[in-house]
């Protein structure tokens, strides 16, 4: 008789108190599909190098590439799932957002997060503010996006 | 006998040569729907204040809000359609991306673009580089996003 084994992974929720300057986190990989690149472009960035493989061949990219905003959104997905802050991380701002290499269909992206600074929130004592750098790379280790960000995340209260 | 009148609007394509420092452009309005806010969140920013109206009530936002990356993507759509650069505008980088007010379902967004700087591209003589500020506002005139960006756009050649 076969036994079915169900493994349920419950991701640990993180709080402000759980991170410190210098901590690094590496995300899971995420494969980029041509369908999603084109779908995102139709909705949000309708330019020829994002919309159609054929038209994109005639551009300076010589092929279809993902919108930088699509790369940013995919990177956010990877960041959110990796850090997994309880109640969520509230984005306060982003600086120096760069796309040094193009993202193409079938690329496999991952994000590495480094905590640059942690401080208490003056206006919201139950939250802390973290400053971080997110670097998104493809399957060849080429950097496709870098950014600095500040986010407000909850502190662990006595009750939890 | 009724006459059918079909008006076809062909948007003028813009080149580097067509913009100068101080020029301002105002986009069309875009209504944000709850369905799209939730759909974007499921794909890219799965946090409770973006995912479900009910769960979002219990957060500090007291209701569903759009991901900042969704606001950025919608703002890109409005910018691209308004400026309509021939062959597209290639994003080189974004600075000081901020979300001073939350975007909620049924908000109506529009983007105002100001050209801050224009210069030739050293590496690509057939292109120029523009520096711009995009400000996204809602129907009450509240600013929901500000950013600075640099983009590479094509120069008008003699042939066109």
Short mmCIF file of C-alpha atoms in Angstrom, two decimals:
data_model
loop_
_atom_site.label_atom_id
_atom_site.label_comp_id
_atom_site.label_asym_id
_atom_site.label_seq_id
_atom_site.Cartn_x
_atom_site.Cartn_y
_atom_site.Cartn_z
CA UNK A 1 0.00 0.00 0.00
CA UNK A 2 1.46 3.29 -1.03
CA UNK A 3 1.79 6.08 1.46
CA UNK A 4 1.24 9.60 0.30
CA UNK A 5 3.48 12.08 1.97
CA UNK A 6 2.33 15.69 1.93
CA UNK A 7 4.91 18.22 2.95
CA UNK A 8 3.50 21.62 3.83
CA UNK A 9 6.08 24.36 3.92
CA UNK A 10 4.98 27.22 6.09
CA UNK A 11 7.23 30.15 5.38
CA UNK A 12 8.39 31.94 8.47
CA UNK A 13 7.11 35.47 8.69
CA UNK A 14 9.77 38.05 9.23
CA UNK A 15 9.74 41.20 11.35
CA UNK A 16 11.92 44.30 11.53
CA UNK A 17 13.69 42.73 14.54
CA UNK A 18 14.78 39.76 12.40
CA UNK A 19 17.07 41.63 9.98
CA UNK A 20 20.33 43.44 10.53
CA UNK A 21 22.74 45.48 8.42
CA UNK A 22 24.76 43.24 6.12
CA UNK A 23 22.20 40.42 5.96
CA UNK A 24 21.80 38.96 2.46
CA UNK A 25 18.90 36.99 1.04
CA UNK A 26 18.76 35.10 -2.24
CA UNK A 27 15.42 34.49 -3.94
CA UNK A 28 14.13 31.46 -5.78
CA UNK A 29 14.57 31.55 -9.59
CA UNK A 30 11.79 32.80 -11.90
CA UNK A 31 11.59 31.95 -15.61
CA UNK A 32 10.47 34.75 -17.93
CA UNK A 33 8.07 33.67 -20.68
CA UNK A 34 7.53 35.33 -24.07
CA UNK A 35 3.77 35.32 -23.44
CA UNK A 36 4.16 37.27 -20.21
CA UNK A 37 6.63 39.75 -21.74
CA UNK A 38 4.13 40.55 -24.52
CA UNK A 39 1.13 40.60 -22.18
CA UNK A 40 2.82 43.07 -19.82
CA UNK A 41 3.85 45.25 -22.75
CA UNK A 42 0.30 45.42 -24.14
CA UNK A 43 -0.99 46.55 -20.77
CA UNK A 44 1.74 48.87 -19.59
CA UNK A 45 4.59 49.50 -22.04
CA UNK A 46 3.35 49.24 -25.63
CA UNK A 47 6.65 49.75 -27.49
CA UNK A 48 7.84 47.67 -30.43
CA UNK A 49 10.81 46.03 -28.69
CA UNK A 50 8.41 44.69 -26.01
CA UNK A 51 5.30 43.86 -28.06
CA UNK A 52 6.18 41.44 -30.83
CA UNK A 53 9.07 39.14 -31.57
CA UNK A 54 9.00 40.04 -35.26
CA UNK A 55 8.93 43.83 -34.83
CA UNK A 56 11.56 43.63 -32.09
CA UNK A 57 14.01 42.03 -34.56
CA UNK A 58 14.21 45.41 -36.35
CA UNK A 59 15.11 47.36 -33.21
CA UNK A 60 18.54 47.96 -31.67
CA UNK A 61 17.84 45.04 -29.32
CA UNK A 62 17.58 42.59 -32.27
CA UNK A 63 14.82 40.69 -30.49
CA UNK A 64 12.08 40.81 -27.91
CA UNK A 65 13.00 42.22 -24.49
CA UNK A 66 10.96 42.68 -21.32
CA UNK A 67 9.89 46.14 -20.20
CA UNK A 68 12.10 47.48 -17.42
CA UNK A 69 8.90 47.88 -15.38
CA UNK A 70 8.14 44.20 -15.95
CA UNK A 71 11.62 43.33 -14.67
CA UNK A 72 10.96 45.57 -11.66
CA UNK A 73 7.61 43.87 -11.02
CA UNK A 74 9.08 40.35 -11.33
CA UNK A 75 11.91 41.38 -9.00
CA UNK A 76 9.32 42.63 -6.49
CA UNK A 77 7.60 39.25 -6.60
CA UNK A 78 10.88 37.49 -5.83
CA UNK A 79 11.77 39.97 -3.07
CA UNK A 80 8.35 39.76 -1.38
CA UNK A 81 8.36 35.97 -1.34
CA UNK A 82 11.91 35.76 -0.03
CA UNK A 83 11.75 38.33 2.75
CA UNK A 84 8.09 37.58 3.59
CA UNK A 85 7.55 40.38 6.11
CA UNK A 86 4.56 39.90 8.41
CA UNK A 87 1.80 42.33 7.37
CA UNK A 88 3.92 43.27 4.35
CA UNK A 89 6.70 45.67 3.42
CA UNK A 90 5.42 49.14 2.56
CA UNK A 91 7.55 50.74 -0.15
CA UNK A 92 8.58 54.29 0.72
CA UNK A 93 10.74 54.97 -2.29
CA UNK A 94 13.22 53.65 -4.81
CA UNK A 95 16.48 55.20 -6.00
CA UNK A 96 19.02 54.45 -8.70
CA UNK A 97 16.80 51.97 -10.54
CA UNK A 98 18.93 50.73 -13.48
CA UNK A 99 18.63 48.07 -16.18
CA UNK A 100 22.21 47.37 -17.32
CA UNK A 101 21.28 44.33 -19.45
CA UNK A 102 18.12 43.40 -21.31
CA UNK A 103 15.79 40.64 -20.08
CA UNK A 104 14.73 38.22 -22.81
CA UNK A 105 12.16 35.39 -22.94
CA UNK A 106 13.37 32.21 -21.21
CA UNK A 107 15.80 34.10 -19.01
CA UNK A 108 15.75 32.86 -15.44
CA UNK A 109 15.89 35.69 -12.91
CA UNK A 110 16.76 35.76 -9.25
CA UNK A 111 17.10 38.62 -6.78
CA UNK A 112 19.69 39.13 -4.10
CA UNK A 113 18.76 41.52 -1.31
CA UNK A 114 21.26 43.18 1.00
CA UNK A 115 20.17 45.10 4.10
CA UNK A 116 22.00 48.44 4.09
CA UNK A 117 20.44 50.20 7.06
CA UNK A 118 17.79 49.67 9.74
CA UNK A 119 16.15 52.36 11.84
CA UNK A 120 13.06 52.98 13.92
CA UNK A 121 10.14 54.87 12.43
CA UNK A 122 9.55 58.16 14.23
CA UNK A 123 5.97 58.51 13.07
CA UNK A 124 5.00 54.84 13.58
CA UNK A 125 6.64 53.31 16.67
CA UNK A 126 5.26 49.86 15.83
CA UNK A 127 7.27 49.86 12.56
CA UNK A 128 10.89 50.06 11.51
CA UNK A 129 12.42 51.30 8.27
CA UNK A 130 14.90 49.24 6.31
CA UNK A 131 17.12 50.44 3.49
CA UNK A 132 18.13 47.73 1.03
CA UNK A 133 19.78 47.01 -2.29
CA UNK A 134 18.14 44.56 -4.69
CA UNK A 135 20.21 43.11 -7.53
CA UNK A 136 18.45 41.01 -10.16
CA UNK A 137 20.58 38.64 -12.23
CA UNK A 138 19.88 36.23 -15.06
CA UNK A 139 20.95 32.60 -15.50
CA UNK A 140 24.39 33.72 -16.76
CA UNK A 141 25.00 35.88 -13.70
CA UNK A 142 24.55 39.09 -15.72
CA UNK A 143 22.98 41.93 -13.76
CA UNK A 144 19.68 42.97 -15.34
CA UNK A 145 18.48 45.35 -12.62
CA UNK A 146 19.83 47.17 -9.59
CA UNK A 147 17.98 49.43 -7.19
CA UNK A 148 18.03 50.90 -3.70
CA UNK A 149 14.80 50.99 -1.73
CA UNK A 150 13.37 51.98 1.62
CA UNK A 151 10.51 50.04 3.14
CA UNK A 152 8.50 50.21 6.34
CA UNK A 153 8.07 46.84 8.05
CA UNK A 154 6.38 45.82 11.33
CA UNK A 155 8.24 45.36 14.59
CA UNK A 156 7.70 42.22 16.63
CA UNK A 157 5.49 43.22 19.55
CA UNK A 158 5.50 41.50 22.94
CA UNK A 159 2.39 39.60 22.02
CA UNK A 160 4.05 37.59 19.22
CA UNK B 1 -30.03 57.46 -45.30
CA UNK B 2 -27.60 57.60 -42.43
CA UNK B 3 -23.97 58.34 -43.09
CA UNK B 4 -21.38 56.62 -40.99
CA UNK B 5 -18.44 58.80 -40.19
CA UNK B 6 -15.26 57.04 -39.15
CA UNK B 7 -12.57 59.24 -37.68
CA UNK B 8 -9.14 57.69 -37.57
CA UNK B 9 -6.72 59.47 -35.29
CA UNK B 10 -3.15 58.84 -36.28
CA UNK B 11 -0.91 59.94 -33.44
CA UNK B 12 2.09 61.90 -34.53
CA UNK B 13 5.33 60.09 -33.82
CA UNK B 14 7.84 62.14 -31.92
CA UNK B 15 11.63 62.34 -32.27
CA UNK B 16 14.41 63.68 -30.06
CA UNK B 17 14.43 66.83 -32.23
CA UNK B 18 10.79 67.53 -31.32
CA UNK B 19 11.27 68.13 -27.58
CA UNK B 20 13.09 70.87 -25.71
CA UNK B 21 13.86 71.67 -22.08
CA UNK B 22 10.78 72.96 -20.27
CA UNK B 23 8.24 71.22 -22.54
CA UNK B 24 5.32 69.71 -20.64
CA UNK B 25 2.95 66.98 -21.72
CA UNK B 26 -0.27 65.87 -20.03
CA UNK B 27 -1.56 62.34 -20.54
CA UNK B 28 -5.09 61.06 -20.99
CA UNK B 29 -6.80 59.83 -17.81
CA UNK B 30 -6.76 56.15 -16.79
CA UNK B 31 -9.25 54.60 -14.36
CA UNK B 32 -7.85 52.04 -11.91
CA UNK B 33 -10.07 49.00 -11.35
CA UNK B 34 -10.19 46.75 -8.28
CA UNK B 35 -9.86 43.70 -10.53
CA UNK B 36 -6.61 44.99 -12.04
CA UNK B 37 -5.17 45.99 -8.65
CA UNK B 38 -5.75 42.45 -7.33
CA UNK B 39 -4.56 40.77 -10.54
CA UNK B 40 -1.29 42.74 -10.55
CA UNK B 41 -0.75 41.95 -6.86
CA UNK B 42 -1.24 38.21 -7.38
CA UNK B 43 1.37 38.24 -10.14
CA UNK B 44 3.93 40.66 -8.77
CA UNK B 45 3.31 42.01 -5.28
CA UNK B 46 1.40 39.45 -3.18
CA UNK B 47 0.94 41.47 0.02
CA UNK B 48 -2.30 41.72 1.97
CA UNK B 49 -2.97 45.43 1.34
CA UNK B 50 -2.86 44.74 -2.44
CA UNK B 51 -4.52 41.30 -2.66
CA UNK B 52 -7.97 41.43 -1.11
CA UNK B 53 -10.38 44.15 -0.14
CA UNK B 54 -11.33 42.36 3.07
CA UNK B 55 -7.78 41.67 4.31
CA UNK B 56 -6.68 45.17 3.32
CA UNK B 57 -9.28 46.66 5.71
CA UNK B 58 -7.18 45.36 8.62
CA UNK B 59 -3.95 47.05 7.43
CA UNK B 60 -2.76 50.60 8.10
CA UNK B 61 -4.23 51.58 4.71
CA UNK B 62 -7.78 50.64 5.85
CA UNK B 63 -8.58 49.36 2.39
CA UNK B 64 -7.23 47.99 -0.85
CA UNK B 65 -4.37 49.94 -2.48
CA UNK B 66 -2.44 49.38 -5.72
CA UNK B 67 1.15 48.16 -5.63
CA UNK B 68 3.60 51.00 -6.19
CA UNK B 69 4.95 48.94 -9.11
CA UNK B 70 1.45 48.82 -10.56
CA UNK B 71 1.23 52.60 -10.28
CA UNK B 72 4.63 52.82 -11.99
CA UNK B 73 3.48 50.48 -14.77
CA UNK B 74 0.21 52.40 -15.33
CA UNK B 75 2.17 55.65 -15.37
CA UNK B 76 4.49 54.16 -18.01
CA UNK B 77 1.49 53.31 -20.17
CA UNK B 78 0.24 56.90 -19.96
CA UNK B 79 3.72 58.32 -20.64
CA UNK B 80 4.38 56.06 -23.65
CA UNK B 81 1.06 56.89 -25.27
CA UNK B 82 1.43 60.60 -24.69
CA UNK B 83 5.01 61.10 -25.85
CA UNK B 84 4.79 58.38 -28.54
CA UNK B 85 8.44 58.37 -29.57
CA UNK B 86 9.16 56.81 -32.97
CA UNK B 87 10.84 53.43 -32.43
CA UNK B 88 10.21 53.81 -28.69
CA UNK B 89 11.88 55.37 -25.67
CA UNK B 90 14.54 53.16 -24.12
CA UNK B 91 14.66 53.56 -20.36
CA UNK B 92 18.18 54.09 -19.06
CA UNK B 93 17.34 54.57 -15.42
CA UNK B 94 14.97 55.99 -12.85
CA UNK B 95 15.73 58.03 -9.75
CA UNK B 96 13.77 59.28 -6.78
CA UNK B 97 10.73 57.09 -7.41
CA UNK B 98 8.24 58.00 -4.65
CA UNK B 99 4.63 57.16 -3.83
CA UNK B 100 3.43 60.00 -1.55
CA UNK B 101 -0.24 58.92 -1.61
CA UNK B 102 -1.90 55.53 -2.06
CA UNK B 103 -3.73 54.60 -5.27
CA UNK B 104 -7.14 53.00 -4.67
CA UNK B 105 -9.67 51.29 -6.95
CA UNK B 106 -11.68 53.77 -9.06
CA UNK B 107 -9.00 56.42 -8.83
CA UNK B 108 -8.41 58.15 -12.16
CA UNK B 109 -4.73 58.72 -12.85
CA UNK B 110 -2.95 61.02 -15.26
CA UNK B 111 0.72 61.75 -15.82
CA UNK B 112 2.41 65.07 -16.46
CA UNK B 113 5.84 64.91 -18.06
CA UNK B 114 8.36 67.75 -17.97
CA UNK B 115 11.52 67.67 -20.09
CA UNK B 116 14.45 68.58 -17.81
CA UNK B 117 17.41 68.06 -20.12
CA UNK B 118 18.23 66.98 -23.67
CA UNK B 119 21.63 65.84 -24.94
CA UNK B 120 23.19 63.86 -27.76
CA UNK B 121 24.17 60.25 -27.17
CA UNK B 122 27.92 59.79 -27.47
CA UNK B 123 27.73 56.05 -28.09
CA UNK B 124 24.76 56.18 -30.49
CA UNK B 125 24.83 59.25 -32.74
CA UNK B 126 21.42 58.43 -34.19
CA UNK B 127 19.85 58.81 -30.73
CA UNK B 128 19.50 61.53 -28.12
CA UNK B 129 19.05 61.27 -24.38
CA UNK B 130 16.28 63.06 -22.53
CA UNK B 131 15.98 63.60 -18.81
CA UNK B 132 12.42 64.02 -17.56
CA UNK B 133 10.19 64.23 -14.51
CA UNK B 134 6.94 62.29 -14.45
CA UNK B 135 4.30 63.24 -11.88
CA UNK B 136 1.23 61.01 -11.55
CA UNK B 137 -1.86 62.53 -9.94
CA UNK B 138 -5.31 61.24 -9.07
CA UNK B 139 -8.75 62.78 -9.76
CA UNK B 140 -8.40 65.04 -6.71
CA UNK B 141 -5.06 66.39 -7.87
CA UNK B 142 -3.16 64.49 -5.17
CA UNK B 143 0.28 63.32 -6.24
CA UNK B 144 0.50 59.51 -6.13
CA UNK B 145 3.90 59.08 -7.81
CA UNK B 146 6.91 61.17 -8.74
CA UNK B 147 10.06 60.08 -10.55
CA UNK B 148 13.00 61.27 -12.59
CA UNK B 149 14.04 59.22 -15.62
CA UNK B 150 16.50 59.16 -18.47
CA UNK B 151 15.54 57.69 -21.81
CA UNK B 152 17.23 57.22 -25.17
CA UNK B 153 15.06 58.29 -28.11
CA UNK B 154 15.72 58.37 -31.88
CA UNK B 155 16.83 61.48 -33.72
CA UNK B 156 15.03 62.54 -36.87
CA UNK B 157 17.29 61.62 -39.77
CA UNK B 158 17.32 63.43 -43.13
CA UNK B 159 15.25 60.67 -44.65
CA UNK B 160 12.16 61.35 -42.56
#
